[in-house]
mmCIF file of C-alpha atoms and ligand atoms in Angstrom:
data_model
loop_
_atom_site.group_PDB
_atom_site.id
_atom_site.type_symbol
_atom_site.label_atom_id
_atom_site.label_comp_id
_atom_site.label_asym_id
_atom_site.label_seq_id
_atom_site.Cartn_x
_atom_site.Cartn_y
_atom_site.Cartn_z
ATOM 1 C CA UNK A 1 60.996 89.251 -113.864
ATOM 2 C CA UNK A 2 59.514 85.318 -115.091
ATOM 3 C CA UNK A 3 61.003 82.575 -114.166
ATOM 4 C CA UNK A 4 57.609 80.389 -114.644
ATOM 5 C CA UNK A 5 58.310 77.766 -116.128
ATOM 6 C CA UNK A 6 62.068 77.923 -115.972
ATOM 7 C CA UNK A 7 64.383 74.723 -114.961
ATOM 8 C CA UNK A 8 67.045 75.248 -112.996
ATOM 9 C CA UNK A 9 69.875 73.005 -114.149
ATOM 10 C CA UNK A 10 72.734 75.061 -113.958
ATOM 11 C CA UNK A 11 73.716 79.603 -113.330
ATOM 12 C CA UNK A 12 75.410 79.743 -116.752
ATOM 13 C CA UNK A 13 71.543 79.569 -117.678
ATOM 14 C CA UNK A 14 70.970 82.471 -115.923
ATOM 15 C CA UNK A 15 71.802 86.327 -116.386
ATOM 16 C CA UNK A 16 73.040 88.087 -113.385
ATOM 17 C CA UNK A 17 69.772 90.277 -112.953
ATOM 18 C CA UNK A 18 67.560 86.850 -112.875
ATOM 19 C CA UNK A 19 70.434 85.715 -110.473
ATOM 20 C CA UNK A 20 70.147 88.662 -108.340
ATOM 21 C CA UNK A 21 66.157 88.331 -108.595
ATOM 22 C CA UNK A 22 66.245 85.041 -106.935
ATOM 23 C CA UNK A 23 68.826 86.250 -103.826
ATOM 24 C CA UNK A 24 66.329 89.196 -103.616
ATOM 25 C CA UNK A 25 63.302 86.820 -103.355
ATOM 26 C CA UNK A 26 64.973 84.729 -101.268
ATOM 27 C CA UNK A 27 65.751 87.444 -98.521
ATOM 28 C CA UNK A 28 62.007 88.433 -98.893
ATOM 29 C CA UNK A 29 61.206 84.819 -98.240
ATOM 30 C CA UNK A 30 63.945 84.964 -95.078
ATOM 31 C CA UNK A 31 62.258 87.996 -93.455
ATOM 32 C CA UNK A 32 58.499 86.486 -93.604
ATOM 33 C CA UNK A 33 59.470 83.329 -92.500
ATOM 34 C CA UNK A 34 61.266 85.130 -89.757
ATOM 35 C CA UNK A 35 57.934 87.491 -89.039
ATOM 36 C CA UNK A 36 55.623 84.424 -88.924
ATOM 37 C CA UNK A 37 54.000 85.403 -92.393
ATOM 38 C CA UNK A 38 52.672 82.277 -94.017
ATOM 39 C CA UNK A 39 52.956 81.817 -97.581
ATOM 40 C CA UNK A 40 50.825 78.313 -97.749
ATOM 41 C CA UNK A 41 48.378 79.317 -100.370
ATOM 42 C CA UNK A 42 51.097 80.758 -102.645
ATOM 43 C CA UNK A 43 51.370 77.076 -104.391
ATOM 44 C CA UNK A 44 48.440 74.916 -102.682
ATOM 45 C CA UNK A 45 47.243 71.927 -103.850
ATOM 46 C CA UNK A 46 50.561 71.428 -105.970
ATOM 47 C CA UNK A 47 53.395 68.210 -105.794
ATOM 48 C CA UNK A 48 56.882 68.051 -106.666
ATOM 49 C CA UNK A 49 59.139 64.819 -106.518
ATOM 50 C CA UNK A 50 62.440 64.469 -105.343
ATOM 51 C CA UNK A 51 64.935 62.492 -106.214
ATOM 52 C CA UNK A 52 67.930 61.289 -104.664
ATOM 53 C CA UNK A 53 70.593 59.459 -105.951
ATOM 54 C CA UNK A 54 73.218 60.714 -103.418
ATOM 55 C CA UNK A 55 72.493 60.987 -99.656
ATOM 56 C CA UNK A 56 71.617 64.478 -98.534
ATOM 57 C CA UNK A 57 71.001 66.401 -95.486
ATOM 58 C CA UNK A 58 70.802 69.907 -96.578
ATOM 59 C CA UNK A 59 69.365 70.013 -100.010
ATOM 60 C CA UNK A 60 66.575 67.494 -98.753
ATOM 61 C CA UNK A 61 65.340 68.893 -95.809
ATOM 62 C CA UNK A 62 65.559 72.210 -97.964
ATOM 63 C CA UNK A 63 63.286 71.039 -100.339
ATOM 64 C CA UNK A 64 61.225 69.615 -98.524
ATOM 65 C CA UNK A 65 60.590 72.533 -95.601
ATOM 66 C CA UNK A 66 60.244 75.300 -98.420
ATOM 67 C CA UNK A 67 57.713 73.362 -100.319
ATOM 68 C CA UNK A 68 55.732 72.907 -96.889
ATOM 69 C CA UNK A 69 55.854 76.640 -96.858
ATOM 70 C CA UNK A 70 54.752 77.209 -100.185
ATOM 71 C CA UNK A 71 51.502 74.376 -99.035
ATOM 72 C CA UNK A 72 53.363 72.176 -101.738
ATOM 73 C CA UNK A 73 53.467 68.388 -101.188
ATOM 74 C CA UNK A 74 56.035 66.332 -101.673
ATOM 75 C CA UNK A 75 57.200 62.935 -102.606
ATOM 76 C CA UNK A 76 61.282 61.576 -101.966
ATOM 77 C CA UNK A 77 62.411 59.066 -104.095
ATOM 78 C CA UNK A 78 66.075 57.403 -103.006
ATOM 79 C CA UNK A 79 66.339 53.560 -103.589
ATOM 80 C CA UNK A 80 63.586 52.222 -104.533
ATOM 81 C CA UNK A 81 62.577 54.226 -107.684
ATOM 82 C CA UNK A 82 62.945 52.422 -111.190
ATOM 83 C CA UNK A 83 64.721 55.301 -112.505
ATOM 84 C CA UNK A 84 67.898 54.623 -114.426
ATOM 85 C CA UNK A 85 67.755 50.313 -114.017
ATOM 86 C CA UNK A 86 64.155 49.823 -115.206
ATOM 87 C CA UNK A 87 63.171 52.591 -116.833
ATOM 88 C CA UNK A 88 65.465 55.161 -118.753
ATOM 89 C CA UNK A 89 65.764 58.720 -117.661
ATOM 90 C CA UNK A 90 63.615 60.017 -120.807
ATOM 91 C CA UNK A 91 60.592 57.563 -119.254
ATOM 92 C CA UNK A 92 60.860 58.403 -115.933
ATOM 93 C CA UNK A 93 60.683 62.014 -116.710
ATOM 94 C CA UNK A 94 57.644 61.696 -118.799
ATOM 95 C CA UNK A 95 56.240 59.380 -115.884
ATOM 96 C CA UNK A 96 56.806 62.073 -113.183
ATOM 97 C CA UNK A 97 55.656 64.988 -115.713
ATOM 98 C CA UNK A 98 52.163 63.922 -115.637
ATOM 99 C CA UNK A 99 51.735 63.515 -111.958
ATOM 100 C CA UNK A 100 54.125 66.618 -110.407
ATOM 101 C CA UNK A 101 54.337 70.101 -111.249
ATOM 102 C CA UNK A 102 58.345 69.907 -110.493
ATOM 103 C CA UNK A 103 61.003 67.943 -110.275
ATOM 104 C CA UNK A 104 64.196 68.285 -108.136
ATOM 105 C CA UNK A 105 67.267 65.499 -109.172
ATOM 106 C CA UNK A 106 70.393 64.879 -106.938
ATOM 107 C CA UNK A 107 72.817 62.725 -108.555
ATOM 108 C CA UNK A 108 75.890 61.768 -111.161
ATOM 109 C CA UNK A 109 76.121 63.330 -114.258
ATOM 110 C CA UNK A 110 74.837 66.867 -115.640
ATOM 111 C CA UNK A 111 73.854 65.311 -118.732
ATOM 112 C CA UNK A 112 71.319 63.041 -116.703
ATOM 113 C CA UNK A 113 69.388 66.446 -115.254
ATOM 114 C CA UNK A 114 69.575 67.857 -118.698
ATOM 115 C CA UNK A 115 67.867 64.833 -120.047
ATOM 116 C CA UNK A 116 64.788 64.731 -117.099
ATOM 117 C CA UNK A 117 64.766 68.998 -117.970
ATOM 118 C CA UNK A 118 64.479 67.259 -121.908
ATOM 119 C CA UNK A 119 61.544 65.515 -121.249
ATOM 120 C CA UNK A 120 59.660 66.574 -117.993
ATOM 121 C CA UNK A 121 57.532 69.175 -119.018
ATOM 122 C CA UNK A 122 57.705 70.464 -115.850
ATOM 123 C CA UNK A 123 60.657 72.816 -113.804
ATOM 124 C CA UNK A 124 63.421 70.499 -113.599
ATOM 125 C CA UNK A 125 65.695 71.850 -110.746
ATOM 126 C CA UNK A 126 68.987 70.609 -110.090
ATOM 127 C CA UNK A 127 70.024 69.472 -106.469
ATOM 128 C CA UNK A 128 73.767 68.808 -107.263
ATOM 129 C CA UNK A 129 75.614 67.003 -109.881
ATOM 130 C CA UNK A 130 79.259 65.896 -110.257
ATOM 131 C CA UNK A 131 79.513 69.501 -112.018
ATOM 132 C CA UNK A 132 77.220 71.878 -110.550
ATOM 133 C CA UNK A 133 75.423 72.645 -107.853
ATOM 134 C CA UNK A 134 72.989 75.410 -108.499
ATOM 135 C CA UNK A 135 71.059 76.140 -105.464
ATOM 136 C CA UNK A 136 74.236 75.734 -103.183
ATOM 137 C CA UNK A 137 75.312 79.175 -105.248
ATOM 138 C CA UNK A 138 72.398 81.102 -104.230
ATOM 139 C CA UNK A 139 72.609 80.639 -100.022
ATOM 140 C CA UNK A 140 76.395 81.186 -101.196
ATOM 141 C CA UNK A 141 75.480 84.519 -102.594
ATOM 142 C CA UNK A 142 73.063 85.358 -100.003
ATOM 143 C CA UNK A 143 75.565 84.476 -97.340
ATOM 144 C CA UNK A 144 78.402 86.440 -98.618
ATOM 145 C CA UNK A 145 75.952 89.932 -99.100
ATOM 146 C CA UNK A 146 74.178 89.400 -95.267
ATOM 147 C CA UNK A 147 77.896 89.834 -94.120
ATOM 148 C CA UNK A 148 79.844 91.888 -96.659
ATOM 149 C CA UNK A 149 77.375 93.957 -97.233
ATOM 150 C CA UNK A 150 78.102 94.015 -101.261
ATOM 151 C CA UNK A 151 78.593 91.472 -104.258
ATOM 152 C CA UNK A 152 80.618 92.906 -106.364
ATOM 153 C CA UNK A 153 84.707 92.876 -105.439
ATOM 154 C CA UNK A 154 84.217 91.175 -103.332
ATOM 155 C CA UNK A 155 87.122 88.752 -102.899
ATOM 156 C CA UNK A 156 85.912 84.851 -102.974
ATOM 157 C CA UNK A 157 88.979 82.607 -102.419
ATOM 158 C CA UNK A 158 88.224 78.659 -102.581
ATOM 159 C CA UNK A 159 90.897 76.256 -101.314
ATOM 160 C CA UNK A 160 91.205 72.582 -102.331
ATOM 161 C CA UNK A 161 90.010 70.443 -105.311
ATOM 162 C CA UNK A 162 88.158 73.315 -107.689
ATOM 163 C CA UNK A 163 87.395 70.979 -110.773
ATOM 164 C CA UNK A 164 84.620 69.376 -109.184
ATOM 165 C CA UNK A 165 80.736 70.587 -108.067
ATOM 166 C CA UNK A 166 81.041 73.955 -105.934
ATOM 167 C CA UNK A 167 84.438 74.902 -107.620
ATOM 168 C CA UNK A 168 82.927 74.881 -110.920
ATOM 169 C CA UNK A 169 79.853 76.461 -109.871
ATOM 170 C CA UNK A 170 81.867 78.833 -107.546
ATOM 171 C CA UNK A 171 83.503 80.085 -110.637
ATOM 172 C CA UNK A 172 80.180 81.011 -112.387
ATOM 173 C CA UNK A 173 78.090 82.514 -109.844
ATOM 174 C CA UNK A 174 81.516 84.717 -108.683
ATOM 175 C CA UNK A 175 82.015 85.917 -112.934
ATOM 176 C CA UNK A 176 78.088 86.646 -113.170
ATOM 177 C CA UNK A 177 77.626 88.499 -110.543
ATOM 178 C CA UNK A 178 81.332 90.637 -110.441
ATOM 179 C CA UNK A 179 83.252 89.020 -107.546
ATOM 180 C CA UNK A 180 87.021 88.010 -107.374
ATOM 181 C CA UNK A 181 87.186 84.658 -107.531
ATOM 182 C CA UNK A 182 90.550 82.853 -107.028
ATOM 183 C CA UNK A 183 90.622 79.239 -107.300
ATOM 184 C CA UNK A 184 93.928 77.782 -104.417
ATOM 185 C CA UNK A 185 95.118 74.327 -105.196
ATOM 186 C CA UNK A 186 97.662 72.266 -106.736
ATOM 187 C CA UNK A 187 97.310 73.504 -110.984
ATOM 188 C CA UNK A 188 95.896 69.818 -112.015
ATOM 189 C CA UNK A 189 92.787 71.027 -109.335
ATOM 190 C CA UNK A 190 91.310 73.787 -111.537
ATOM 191 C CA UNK A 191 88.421 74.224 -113.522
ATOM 192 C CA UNK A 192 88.576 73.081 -117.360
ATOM 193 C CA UNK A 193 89.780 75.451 -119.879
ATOM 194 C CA UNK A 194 86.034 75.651 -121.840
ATOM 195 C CA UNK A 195 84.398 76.376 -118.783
ATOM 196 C CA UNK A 196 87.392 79.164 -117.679
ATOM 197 C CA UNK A 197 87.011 80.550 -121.021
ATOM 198 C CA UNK A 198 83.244 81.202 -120.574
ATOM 199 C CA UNK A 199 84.095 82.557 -117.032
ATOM 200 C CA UNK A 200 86.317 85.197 -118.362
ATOM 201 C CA UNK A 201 83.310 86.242 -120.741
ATOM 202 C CA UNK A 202 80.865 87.099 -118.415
ATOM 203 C CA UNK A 203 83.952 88.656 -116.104
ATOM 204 C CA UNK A 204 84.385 91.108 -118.980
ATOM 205 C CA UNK A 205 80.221 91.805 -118.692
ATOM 206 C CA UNK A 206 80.311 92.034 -114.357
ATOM 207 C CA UNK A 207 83.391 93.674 -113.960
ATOM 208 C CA UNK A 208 84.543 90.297 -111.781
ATOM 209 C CA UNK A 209 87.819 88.529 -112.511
ATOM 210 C CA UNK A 210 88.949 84.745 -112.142
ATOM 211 C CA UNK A 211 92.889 84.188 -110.808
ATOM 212 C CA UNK A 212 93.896 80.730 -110.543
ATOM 213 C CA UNK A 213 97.156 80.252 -108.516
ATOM 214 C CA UNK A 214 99.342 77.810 -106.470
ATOM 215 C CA UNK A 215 100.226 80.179 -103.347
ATOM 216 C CA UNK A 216 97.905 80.266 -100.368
ATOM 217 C CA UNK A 217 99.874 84.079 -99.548
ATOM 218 C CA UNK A 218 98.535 84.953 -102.627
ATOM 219 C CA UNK A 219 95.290 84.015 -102.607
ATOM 220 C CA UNK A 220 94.785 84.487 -99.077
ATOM 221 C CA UNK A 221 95.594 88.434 -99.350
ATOM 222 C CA UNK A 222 93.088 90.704 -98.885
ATOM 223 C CA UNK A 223 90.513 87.927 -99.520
ATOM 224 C CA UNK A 224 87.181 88.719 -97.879
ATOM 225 C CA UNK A 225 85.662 85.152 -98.061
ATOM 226 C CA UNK A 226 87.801 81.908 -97.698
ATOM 227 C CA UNK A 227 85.646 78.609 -98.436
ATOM 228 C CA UNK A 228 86.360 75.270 -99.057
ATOM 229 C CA UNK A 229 84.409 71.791 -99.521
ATOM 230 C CA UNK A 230 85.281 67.861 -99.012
ATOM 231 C CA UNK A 231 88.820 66.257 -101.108
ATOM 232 C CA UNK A 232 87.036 63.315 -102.216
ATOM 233 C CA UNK A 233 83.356 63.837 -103.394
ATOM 234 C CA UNK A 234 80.060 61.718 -103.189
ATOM 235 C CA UNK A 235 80.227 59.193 -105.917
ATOM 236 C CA UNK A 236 84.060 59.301 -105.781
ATOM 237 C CA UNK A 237 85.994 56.182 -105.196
ATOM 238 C CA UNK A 238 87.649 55.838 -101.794
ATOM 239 C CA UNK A 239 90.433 54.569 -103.699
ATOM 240 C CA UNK A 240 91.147 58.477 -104.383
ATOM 241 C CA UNK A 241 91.603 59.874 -100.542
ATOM 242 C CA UNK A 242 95.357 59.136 -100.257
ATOM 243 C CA UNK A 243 96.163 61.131 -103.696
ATOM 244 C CA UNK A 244 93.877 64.148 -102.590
ATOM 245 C CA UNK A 245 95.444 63.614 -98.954
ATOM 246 C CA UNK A 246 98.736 64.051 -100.435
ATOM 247 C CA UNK A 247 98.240 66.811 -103.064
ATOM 248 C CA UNK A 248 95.363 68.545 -101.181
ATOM 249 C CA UNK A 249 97.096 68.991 -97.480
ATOM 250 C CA UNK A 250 98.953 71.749 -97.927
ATOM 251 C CA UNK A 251 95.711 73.545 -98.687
ATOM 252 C CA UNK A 252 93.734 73.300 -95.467
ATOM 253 C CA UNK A 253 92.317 76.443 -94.004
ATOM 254 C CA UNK A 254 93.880 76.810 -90.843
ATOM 255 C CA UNK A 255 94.154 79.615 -88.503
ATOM 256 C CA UNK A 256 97.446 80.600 -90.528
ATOM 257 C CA UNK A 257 95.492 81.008 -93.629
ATOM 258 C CA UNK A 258 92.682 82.744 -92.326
ATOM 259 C CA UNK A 259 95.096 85.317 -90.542
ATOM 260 C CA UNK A 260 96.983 86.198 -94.346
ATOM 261 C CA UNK A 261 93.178 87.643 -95.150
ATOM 262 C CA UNK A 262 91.023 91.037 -94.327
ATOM 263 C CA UNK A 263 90.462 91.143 -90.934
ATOM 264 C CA UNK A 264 86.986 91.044 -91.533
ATOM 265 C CA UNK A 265 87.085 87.675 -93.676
ATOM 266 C CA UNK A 266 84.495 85.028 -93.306
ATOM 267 C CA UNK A 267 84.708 80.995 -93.328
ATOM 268 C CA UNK A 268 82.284 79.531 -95.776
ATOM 269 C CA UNK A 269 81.750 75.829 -96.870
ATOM 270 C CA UNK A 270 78.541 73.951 -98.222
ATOM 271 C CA UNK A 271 78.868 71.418 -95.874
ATOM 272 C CA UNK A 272 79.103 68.539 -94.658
ATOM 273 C CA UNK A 273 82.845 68.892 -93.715
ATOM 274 C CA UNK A 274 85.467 66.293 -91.912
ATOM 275 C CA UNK A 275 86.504 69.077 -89.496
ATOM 276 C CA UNK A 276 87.082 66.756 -86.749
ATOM 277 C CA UNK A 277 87.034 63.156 -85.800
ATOM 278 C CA UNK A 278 83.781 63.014 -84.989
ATOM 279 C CA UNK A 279 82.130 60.952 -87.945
ATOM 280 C CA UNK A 280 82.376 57.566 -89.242
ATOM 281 C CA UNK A 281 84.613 58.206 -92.450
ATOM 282 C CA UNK A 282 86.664 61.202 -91.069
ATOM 283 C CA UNK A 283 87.333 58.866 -88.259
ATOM 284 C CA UNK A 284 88.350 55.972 -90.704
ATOM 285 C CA UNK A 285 90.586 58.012 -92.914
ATOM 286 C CA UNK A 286 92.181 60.087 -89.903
ATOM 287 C CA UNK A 287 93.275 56.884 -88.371
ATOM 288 C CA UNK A 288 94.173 55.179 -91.443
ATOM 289 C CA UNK A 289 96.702 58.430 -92.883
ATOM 290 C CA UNK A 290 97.143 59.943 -89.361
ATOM 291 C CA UNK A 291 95.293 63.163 -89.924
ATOM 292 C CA UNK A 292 92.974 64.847 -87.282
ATOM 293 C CA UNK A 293 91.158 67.543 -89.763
ATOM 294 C CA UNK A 294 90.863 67.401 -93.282
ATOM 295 C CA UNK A 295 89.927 70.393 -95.621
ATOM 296 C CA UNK A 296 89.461 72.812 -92.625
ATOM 297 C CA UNK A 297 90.600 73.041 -88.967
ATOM 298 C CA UNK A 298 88.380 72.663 -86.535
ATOM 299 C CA UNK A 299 89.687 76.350 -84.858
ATOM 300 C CA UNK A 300 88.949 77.434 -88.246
ATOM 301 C CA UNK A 301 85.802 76.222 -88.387
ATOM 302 C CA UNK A 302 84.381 77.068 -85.122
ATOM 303 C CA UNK A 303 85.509 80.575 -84.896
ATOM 304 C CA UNK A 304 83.499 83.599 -84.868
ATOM 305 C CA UNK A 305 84.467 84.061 -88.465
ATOM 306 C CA UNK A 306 83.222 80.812 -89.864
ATOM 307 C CA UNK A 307 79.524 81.566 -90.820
ATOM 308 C CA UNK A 308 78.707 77.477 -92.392
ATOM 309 C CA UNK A 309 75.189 76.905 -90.427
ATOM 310 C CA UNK A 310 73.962 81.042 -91.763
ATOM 311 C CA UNK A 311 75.295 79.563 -95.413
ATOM 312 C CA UNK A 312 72.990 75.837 -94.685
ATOM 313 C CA UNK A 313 70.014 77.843 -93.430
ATOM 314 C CA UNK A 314 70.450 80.265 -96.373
ATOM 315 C CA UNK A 315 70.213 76.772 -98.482
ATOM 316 C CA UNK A 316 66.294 76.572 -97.413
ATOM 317 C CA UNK A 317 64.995 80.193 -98.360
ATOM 318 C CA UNK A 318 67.044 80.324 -101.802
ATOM 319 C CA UNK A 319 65.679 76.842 -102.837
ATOM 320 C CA UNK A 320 62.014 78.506 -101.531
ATOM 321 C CA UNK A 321 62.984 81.370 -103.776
ATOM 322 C CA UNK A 322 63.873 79.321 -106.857
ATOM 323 C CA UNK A 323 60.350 76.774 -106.386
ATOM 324 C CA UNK A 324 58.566 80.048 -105.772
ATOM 325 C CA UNK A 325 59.479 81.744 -108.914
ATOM 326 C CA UNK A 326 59.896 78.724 -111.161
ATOM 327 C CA UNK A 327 56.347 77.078 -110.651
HETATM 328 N N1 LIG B 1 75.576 71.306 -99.016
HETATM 329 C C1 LIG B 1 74.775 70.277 -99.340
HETATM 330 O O1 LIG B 1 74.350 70.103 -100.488
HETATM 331 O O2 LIG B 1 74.454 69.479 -98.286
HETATM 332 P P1 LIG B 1 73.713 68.076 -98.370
HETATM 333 O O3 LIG B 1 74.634 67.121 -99.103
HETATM 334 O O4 LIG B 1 73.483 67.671 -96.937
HETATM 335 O O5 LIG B 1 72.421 68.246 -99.120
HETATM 336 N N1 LIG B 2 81.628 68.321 -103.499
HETATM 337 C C1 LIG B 2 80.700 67.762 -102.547
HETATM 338 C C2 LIG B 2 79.577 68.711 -102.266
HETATM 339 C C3 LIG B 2 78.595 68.233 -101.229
HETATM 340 C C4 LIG B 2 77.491 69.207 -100.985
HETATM 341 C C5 LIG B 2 80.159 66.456 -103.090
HETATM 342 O O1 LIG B 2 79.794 66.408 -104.270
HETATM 343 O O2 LIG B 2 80.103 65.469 -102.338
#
């Protein structure tokens, strides 16, 4: 398997044994890191940039520990850059093409990573858009085999507001690679029709299957991973939280929920999550629509079945995996 020279912009890019390359690299990764090995020289002397549009805690510290690894350097650029008010995307890319040997872009739209991938010349890797988010789907994937053992039927169930980011992306990774996806949420939360349709093609390739329903008994049945994410997204207006309050509610994993599934089912979400009162804007919102947890309990997500810090540590040896292969 190549990947040199690949970008990473988005899995429907990728074919299920280059997907399952990457998970396989990344365990390697896991278990040397684990065993002390270092990998320094495997990329020395090199420098990739990083680029934040969005705040990050995760992705960042991701990037930035596995390039340390790898004896890459690195260079963050947040506010600051002239990226997008002085200087189009096209420029920038061309700018940052001569001096790094990768680029990594958190932001708005797809189309703007597609356009930096356009004109880089270098692996353009893609740290989460309004529609995907790439590397999320590999420590997903990683997660989900460390504790089911398998891939394939397995039963992925993802509450909550599934046109957006890890929805979308949720339903790609899950059709590649033959699990049961079912998207839970109210039917206007769902992915678009175009990118269902492709789902259904690569279901028909991996044996996997996509079920989109209303009923949390439904979904919840026999599901062997529950996971959801945050009702209003980054970039989102906050103009939208009593509409997702209202339509979204209903769909919190609670206790309840996670007792309709196997026995053995695991709690996943990417993270961060308003599971309690404990931060500035779950604090705001709870007091303003009188709500203590929002997309998750807090029993739900500090039981023994939630496994959300396995899934963020996963997030630094697949994005080591993914700069490992593609430089
Ligand atoms: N899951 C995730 O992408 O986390 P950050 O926003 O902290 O990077
Ligand atoms: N859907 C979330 C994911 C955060 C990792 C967001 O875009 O804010």
């Amino acid at each position: 398997m190549n990947l040199k020279g690949r970008n990473f912009l988005t899995l429907k890019d990728f074919t299920p044994d280059e997907i399952l390359y990457l998970l396989d690299l990344a365990a390697d990764l896991k278990a040397k890191k684990k065993a002390g090995t270092l990998l320094t020289d495997m990329h020395a002397g090199k420098n990739i940039a990083l680029i934040f549009e969005k705040t990050s805690t995760r992705t960042r510290c991701s990037f930035e520990v596995a390039a340390h690894d790898l004896g890459i350097q690195t260079t963050y650029l947040a506010e600051g850059s002239q990226m997008g008010k002085k200087e189009s995307i096209a420029d920038t890319a061309r700018v940052l093409g001569r001096m790094y040997e990768g680029i990594e872009y958190r932001g708005f739209g797809q189309e703007i990573v597609e356009e930096l991938a356009k004109y880089a010349g270098v692996p353009v890797w893609n740290g989460l858009t309004n529609e995907y988010h790439p590397t999320q789907m590999l420590a997903d994937m990683l997660t989900v085999r460390e504790h089911c053992g398998k891939l394939k039927g397995v039963k992925l169930v993802y509450f909550g507001d599934a046109r957006y980011n890890i929805g979308n992306s949720l339903a790609v990774v899950c059709s590649k690679l033959g699990l049961n996806f079912t998207a839970c949420g109210p039917k206007a939360y769902m992915p678009n029709a175009a990118l269902l349709a492709e789902c259904e093609a690569w279901c028909k390739e991996s044996g996997g299957s996509i079920t989109l329903t209303e009923s949390i008994e439904e979904a919840a049945k026999d599901a062997d991973v529950l996971y959801t994410d945050v009702w209003v997204s980054m970039g989102e207006p906050d103009e939208v939280w009593a509409e997702r309050i209202h339509d979204l509610e209903p769909y919190r994993v609670t206790m309840d929920v996670l007792k309709k599934a196997k026995k053995s089912a695991i709690f996943m979400h990417d993270l961060p999550s308003f599971h309690d009162m404990k931060t500035k804007i779950g604090k705001e919102i709870g007091e303003k629509f009188g709500i203590k947890e929002m997309e998750v309990s807090d029993e739900v997500f500090e039981c023994d079945q939630s496994v959300v810090f396995d899934e963020a540590e996963n997030r630094m040896h697949t994005i080591k995996a993914v700069i490992a292969a593609t430089l």
